Amino acid sequence: MSLWVRLCAPWEATVAVRVSSEARGADVRAALTPWLGHADVRLTTRGGQPVYAHAHVVADMDLVVRARFCGGKGGFGNMLRAQGGRMSARGKHESQDSCRDLQGRRVGSVKQAQLLAEYVAQASERQAAWDEAQKRKYAKLERMLGRAPKSMADYETAAEKLDEAGETLEEEAAQPSTSKRERLDDHDYVEQSREIVDHVRGAVASAMRKKRRKGKERAA
């Protein structure tokens, strides 16, 4: 029977060989000796399936001769593993926000939604902290005056005392008085504190300008 065999480089040819009907892969290899000599090659089908020496062949079978190459020391495998390790390490530091989850949502959008939900949930805590800070500032102002401020002159007096003491209104009182603690839940007191703090800031700025003018006049 006849078989068509395509040879690899450097022969680059397709030849027809005749073998017996009971031929095996070893017989086909022997029939190719005039072209290949004793070259180290392997015989496969066109689909790449190996044809072993003991395997039977059939008529009109298309075979391919492929060259054998010596294997390396695994250098490519090592490089592949090293590159995979670098990509894995780099992925820990790179942003994945542009990726999508199993529901098709952007990871970055999910993170932003979570942060927004946390921010909204903590709104009452932030408001309480701000109210507490305002009340402490007002308590400090009352402590500097020895009474509750009633006019702009009181604000300027408090500003001068704060400046002389080297303090600012933004500094929180370390231990607010008991009378102020009793009014922590008083909404009107909180609103009054806000208004007074706004007024006293302007008074502080005015007092500082006056002090600078006096200093310049004395220097002159």
mmCIF file of C-alpha atoms in Angstrom:
data_model
loop_
_atom_site.group_PDB
_atom_site.id
_atom_site.type_symbol
_atom_site.label_atom_id
_atom_site.label_comp_id
_atom_site.label_asym_id
_atom_site.label_seq_id
_atom_site.Cartn_x
_atom_site.Cartn_y
_atom_site.Cartn_z
ATOM 1 C CA MET A 1 0.000 0.000 0.000
ATOM 2 C CA SER A 2 1.057 3.627 -0.530
ATOM 3 C CA LEU A 3 1.416 6.338 2.080
ATOM 4 C CA TRP A 4 1.968 10.056 1.600
ATOM 5 C CA VAL A 5 4.556 11.521 3.933
ATOM 6 C CA ARG A 6 5.377 15.203 4.212
ATOM 7 C CA LEU A 7 8.965 15.835 5.239
ATOM 8 C CA CYS A 8 10.071 18.679 7.491
ATOM 9 C CA ALA A 9 12.955 21.097 6.900
ATOM 10 C CA PRO A 10 15.538 20.852 5.485
ATOM 11 C CA TRP A 11 13.943 18.312 3.125
ATOM 12 C CA GLU A 12 10.658 20.179 2.582
ATOM 13 C CA ALA A 13 9.034 17.619 0.301
ATOM 14 C CA THR A 14 6.095 15.235 0.137
ATOM 15 C CA VAL A 15 6.985 11.707 -0.860
ATOM 16 C CA ALA A 16 5.068 8.482 -1.470
ATOM 17 C CA VAL A 17 6.335 5.314 0.128
ATOM 18 C CA ARG A 18 5.170 1.753 -0.392
ATOM 19 C CA VAL A 19 4.851 -0.599 2.560
ATOM 20 C CA SER A 20 3.060 -3.865 3.258
ATOM 21 C CA SER A 21 -0.581 -3.914 4.353
ATOM 22 C CA GLU A 22 0.499 -4.933 7.851
ATOM 23 C CA ALA A 23 3.174 -2.264 8.172
ATOM 24 C CA ARG A 24 3.817 -0.458 11.422
ATOM 25 C CA GLY A 25 5.335 2.902 12.239
ATOM 26 C CA ALA A 26 8.852 1.419 12.343
ATOM 27 C CA ASP A 27 8.417 0.074 8.806
ATOM 28 C CA VAL A 28 7.412 3.519 7.528
ATOM 29 C CA ARG A 29 10.451 5.057 9.195
ATOM 30 C CA ALA A 30 12.699 2.470 7.540
ATOM 31 C CA ALA A 31 11.132 3.238 4.140
ATOM 32 C CA LEU A 32 12.052 6.909 4.589
ATOM 33 C CA THR A 33 15.750 6.152 5.144
ATOM 34 C CA PRO A 34 16.762 7.114 1.547
ATOM 35 C CA TRP A 35 15.548 10.669 2.232
ATOM 36 C CA LEU A 36 16.166 11.081 5.952
ATOM 37 C CA GLY A 37 19.077 8.775 6.628
ATOM 38 C CA HIS A 38 19.394 8.264 10.380
ATOM 39 C CA ALA A 39 18.154 11.717 11.390
ATOM 40 C CA ASP A 40 16.420 11.922 14.759
ATOM 41 C CA VAL A 41 12.833 12.634 13.705
ATOM 42 C CA ARG A 42 9.371 11.564 14.769
ATOM 43 C CA LEU A 43 6.393 10.456 12.736
ATOM 44 C CA THR A 44 2.923 11.949 13.283
ATOM 45 C CA THR A 45 -0.402 12.314 11.525
ATOM 46 C CA ARG A 46 -1.368 15.651 9.975
ATOM 47 C CA GLY A 47 -3.369 16.350 13.126
ATOM 48 C CA GLY A 48 -0.230 15.999 15.243
ATOM 49 C CA GLN A 49 -0.997 12.597 16.775
ATOM 50 C CA PRO A 50 2.216 10.569 17.183
ATOM 51 C CA VAL A 51 2.652 7.362 15.184
ATOM 52 C CA TYR A 52 4.650 5.039 17.404
ATOM 53 C CA ALA A 53 6.996 2.344 16.104
ATOM 54 C CA HIS A 54 4.570 -0.467 17.031
ATOM 55 C CA ALA A 55 1.428 1.306 15.746
ATOM 56 C CA HIS A 56 -0.315 -0.037 12.616
ATOM 57 C CA VAL A 57 -0.736 2.249 9.601
ATOM 58 C CA VAL A 58 -3.486 2.143 6.972
ATOM 59 C CA ALA A 59 -3.542 2.804 3.257
ATOM 60 C CA ASP A 60 -3.683 6.390 1.964
ATOM 61 C CA MET A 61 -2.727 7.666 5.400
ATOM 62 C CA ASP A 62 -1.190 11.172 5.410
ATOM 63 C CA LEU A 63 1.828 11.321 7.668
ATOM 64 C CA VAL A 64 4.215 14.098 8.663
ATOM 65 C CA VAL A 65 7.855 13.830 9.637
ATOM 66 C CA ARG A 66 8.752 16.303 12.385
ATOM 67 C CA ALA A 67 12.231 17.168 13.592
ATOM 68 C CA ARG A 68 13.198 16.569 17.200
ATOM 69 C CA PHE A 69 14.779 19.319 19.234
ATOM 70 C CA CYS A 70 16.796 18.935 22.389
ATOM 71 C CA GLY A 71 14.991 20.137 25.443
ATOM 72 C CA GLY A 72 16.368 23.046 27.444
ATOM 73 C CA LYS A 73 16.986 23.320 31.159
ATOM 74 C CA GLY A 74 13.589 24.807 31.853
ATOM 75 C CA GLY A 75 14.608 28.418 31.343
ATOM 76 C CA PHE A 76 11.327 29.403 29.710
ATOM 77 C CA GLY A 77 9.329 27.820 32.519
ATOM 78 C CA ASN A 78 11.367 29.708 35.090
ATOM 79 C CA MET A 79 10.851 32.977 33.241
ATOM 80 C CA LEU A 80 7.129 32.290 32.968
ATOM 81 C CA ARG A 81 6.823 31.620 36.691
ATOM 82 C CA ALA A 82 8.886 34.705 37.530
ATOM 83 C CA GLN A 83 6.712 36.873 35.279
ATOM 84 C CA GLY A 84 3.597 35.448 36.891
ATOM 85 C CA GLY A 85 4.978 36.304 40.321
ATOM 86 C CA ARG A 86 5.727 39.875 39.240
ATOM 87 C CA MET A 87 2.250 40.295 37.794
ATOM 88 C CA SER A 88 0.710 38.923 40.983
ATOM 89 C CA ALA A 89 2.764 41.281 43.170
ATOM 90 C CA ARG A 90 2.002 44.232 40.914
ATOM 91 C CA GLY A 91 -1.712 43.480 41.073
ATOM 92 C CA LYS A 92 -1.654 44.060 44.834
ATOM 93 C CA HIS A 93 -0.543 47.666 44.347
ATOM 94 C CA GLU A 94 -2.426 48.576 41.171
ATOM 95 C CA SER A 95 -5.951 49.868 41.229
ATOM 96 C CA GLN A 96 -8.638 47.396 40.192
ATOM 97 C CA ASP A 97 -11.396 50.020 40.176
ATOM 98 C CA SER A 98 -11.942 49.729 36.426
ATOM 99 C CA CYS A 99 -12.699 45.993 36.700
ATOM 100 C CA ARG A 100 -16.234 44.690 36.987
ATOM 101 C CA ASP A 101 -17.719 42.285 39.500
ATOM 102 C CA LEU A 102 -19.990 39.331 38.729
ATOM 103 C CA GLN A 103 -23.013 41.670 38.542
ATOM 104 C CA GLY A 104 -21.287 43.823 35.916
ATOM 105 C CA ARG A 105 -20.726 46.774 38.236
ATOM 106 C CA ARG A 106 -17.469 48.697 38.296
ATOM 107 C CA VAL A 107 -15.412 47.915 41.394
ATOM 108 C CA GLY A 108 -14.687 51.633 41.774
ATOM 109 C CA SER A 109 -18.411 52.459 41.700
ATOM 110 C CA VAL A 110 -19.121 49.842 44.365
ATOM 111 C CA LYS A 111 -16.388 51.281 46.596
ATOM 112 C CA GLN A 112 -17.749 54.813 46.167
ATOM 113 C CA ALA A 113 -21.257 53.628 47.045
ATOM 114 C CA GLN A 114 -19.938 51.962 50.195
ATOM 115 C CA LEU A 115 -18.032 55.089 51.230
ATOM 116 C CA LEU A 116 -21.115 57.243 50.627
ATOM 117 C CA ALA A 117 -23.267 54.896 52.717
ATOM 118 C CA GLU A 118 -20.733 55.044 55.563
ATOM 119 C CA TYR A 119 -20.573 58.844 55.314
ATOM 120 C CA VAL A 120 -24.362 59.169 55.512
ATOM 121 C CA ALA A 121 -24.523 56.713 58.417
ATOM 122 C CA GLN A 122 -22.001 58.801 60.380
ATOM 123 C CA ALA A 123 -23.740 62.138 59.740
ATOM 124 C CA SER A 124 -25.337 62.234 63.197
ATOM 125 C CA GLU A 125 -21.986 61.534 64.866
ATOM 126 C CA ARG A 126 -20.280 64.326 62.917
ATOM 127 C CA GLN A 127 -23.071 66.764 63.789
ATOM 128 C CA ALA A 128 -22.850 65.823 67.467
ATOM 129 C CA ALA A 129 -19.075 66.313 67.441
ATOM 130 C CA TRP A 130 -19.447 69.721 65.759
ATOM 131 C CA ASP A 131 -22.094 70.803 68.278
ATOM 132 C CA GLU A 132 -19.848 69.707 71.130
ATOM 133 C CA ALA A 133 -16.948 71.725 69.700
ATOM 134 C CA GLN A 134 -19.157 74.822 69.390
ATOM 135 C CA LYS A 135 -20.342 74.474 72.963
ATOM 136 C CA ARG A 136 -16.791 74.127 74.240
ATOM 137 C CA LYS A 137 -15.762 77.281 72.385
ATOM 138 C CA TYR A 138 -18.689 79.202 73.859
ATOM 139 C CA ALA A 139 -17.842 77.864 77.328
ATOM 140 C CA LYS A 140 -14.274 79.070 76.896
ATOM 141 C CA LEU A 141 -15.524 82.498 75.858
ATOM 142 C CA GLU A 142 -17.713 82.714 78.953
ATOM 143 C CA ARG A 143 -14.801 81.634 81.118
ATOM 144 C CA MET A 144 -12.573 84.373 79.727
ATOM 145 C CA LEU A 145 -15.257 87.015 80.425
ATOM 146 C CA GLY A 146 -16.515 85.531 83.667
ATOM 147 C CA ARG A 147 -20.069 85.798 82.321
ATOM 148 C CA ALA A 148 -22.099 85.375 79.154
ATOM 149 C CA PRO A 149 -21.185 87.922 76.421
ATOM 150 C CA LYS A 150 -23.893 90.477 75.683
ATOM 151 C CA SER A 151 -22.398 92.990 73.270
ATOM 152 C CA MET A 152 -19.637 93.496 70.715
ATOM 153 C CA ALA A 153 -17.531 95.126 73.418
ATOM 154 C CA ASP A 154 -17.671 91.853 75.335
ATOM 155 C CA TYR A 155 -16.419 90.012 72.262
ATOM 156 C CA GLU A 156 -13.511 92.431 71.835
ATOM 157 C CA THR A 157 -12.647 92.128 75.526
ATOM 158 C CA ALA A 158 -12.656 88.339 75.253
ATOM 159 C CA ALA A 159 -10.494 88.523 72.135
ATOM 160 C CA GLU A 160 -7.921 90.688 73.911
ATOM 161 C CA LYS A 161 -7.828 88.301 76.872
ATOM 162 C CA LEU A 162 -7.388 85.351 74.568
ATOM 163 C CA ASP A 163 -4.530 87.104 72.799
ATOM 164 C CA GLU A 164 -2.850 88.056 76.065
ATOM 165 C CA ALA A 165 -3.127 84.473 77.282
ATOM 166 C CA GLY A 166 -1.656 83.213 74.004
ATOM 167 C CA GLU A 167 -4.751 81.143 73.248
ATOM 168 C CA THR A 168 -7.240 80.977 70.419
ATOM 169 C CA LEU A 169 -10.934 80.350 70.291
ATOM 170 C CA GLU A 170 -10.323 77.202 68.222
ATOM 171 C CA GLU A 171 -8.634 75.477 71.162
ATOM 172 C CA GLU A 172 -11.088 73.289 73.003
ATOM 173 C CA ALA A 173 -11.543 73.654 76.726
ATOM 174 C CA ALA A 174 -9.972 70.654 78.424
ATOM 175 C CA GLN A 175 -12.622 70.327 81.104
ATOM 176 C CA PRO A 176 -15.884 72.185 80.426
ATOM 177 C CA SER A 177 -17.749 73.301 83.524
ATOM 178 C CA THR A 178 -20.539 71.225 84.996
ATOM 179 C CA SER A 179 -23.115 73.908 84.221
ATOM 180 C CA LYS A 180 -22.253 73.647 80.525
ATOM 181 C CA ARG A 181 -22.400 69.871 80.602
ATOM 182 C CA GLU A 182 -25.958 70.084 81.863
ATOM 183 C CA ARG A 183 -26.929 72.037 78.748
ATOM 184 C CA LEU A 184 -25.429 69.701 76.123
ATOM 185 C CA ASP A 185 -28.857 68.690 74.834
ATOM 186 C CA ASP A 186 -30.237 72.246 74.748
ATOM 187 C CA HIS A 187 -30.895 73.037 71.064
ATOM 188 C CA ASP A 188 -31.300 76.776 71.695
ATOM 189 C CA TYR A 189 -27.996 76.795 73.531
ATOM 190 C CA VAL A 190 -26.284 75.150 70.563
ATOM 191 C CA GLU A 191 -27.720 77.673 68.116
ATOM 192 C CA GLN A 192 -26.729 80.524 70.404
ATOM 193 C CA SER A 193 -23.212 79.099 70.599
ATOM 194 C CA ARG A 194 -22.919 79.079 66.821
ATOM 195 C CA GLU A 195 -23.989 82.697 66.492
ATOM 196 C CA ILE A 196 -21.697 83.875 69.278
ATOM 197 C CA VAL A 197 -18.709 81.996 67.876
ATOM 198 C CA ASP A 198 -19.290 83.616 64.484
ATOM 199 C CA HIS A 199 -19.438 87.051 66.124
ATOM 200 C CA VAL A 200 -16.376 86.506 68.259
ATOM 201 C CA ARG A 201 -14.270 85.532 65.267
ATOM 202 C CA GLY A 202 -14.925 88.928 63.766
ATOM 203 C CA ALA A 203 -14.201 90.548 67.114
ATOM 204 C CA VAL A 204 -10.905 88.687 67.413
ATOM 205 C CA ALA A 205 -9.834 89.896 63.989
ATOM 206 C CA SER A 206 -10.812 93.482 64.876
ATOM 207 C CA ALA A 207 -8.927 93.338 68.194
ATOM 208 C CA MET A 208 -5.819 91.994 66.494
ATOM 209 C CA ARG A 209 -5.892 94.829 63.952
ATOM 210 C CA LYS A 210 -6.208 97.399 66.757
ATOM 211 C CA LYS A 211 -3.304 95.837 68.626
ATOM 212 C CA ARG A 212 -1.094 95.946 65.542
ATOM 213 C CA ARG A 213 -1.949 99.599 64.957
ATOM 214 C CA LYS A 214 -1.058 100.427 68.575
ATOM 215 C CA GLY A 215 2.236 98.587 68.187
ATOM 216 C CA LYS A 216 3.104 100.569 65.067
ATOM 217 C CA GLU A 217 2.225 103.869 66.770
ATOM 218 C CA ARG A 218 4.468 103.050 69.741
ATOM 219 C CA ALA A 219 7.319 102.070 67.444
ATOM 220 C CA ALA A 220 6.951 105.342 65.548
#
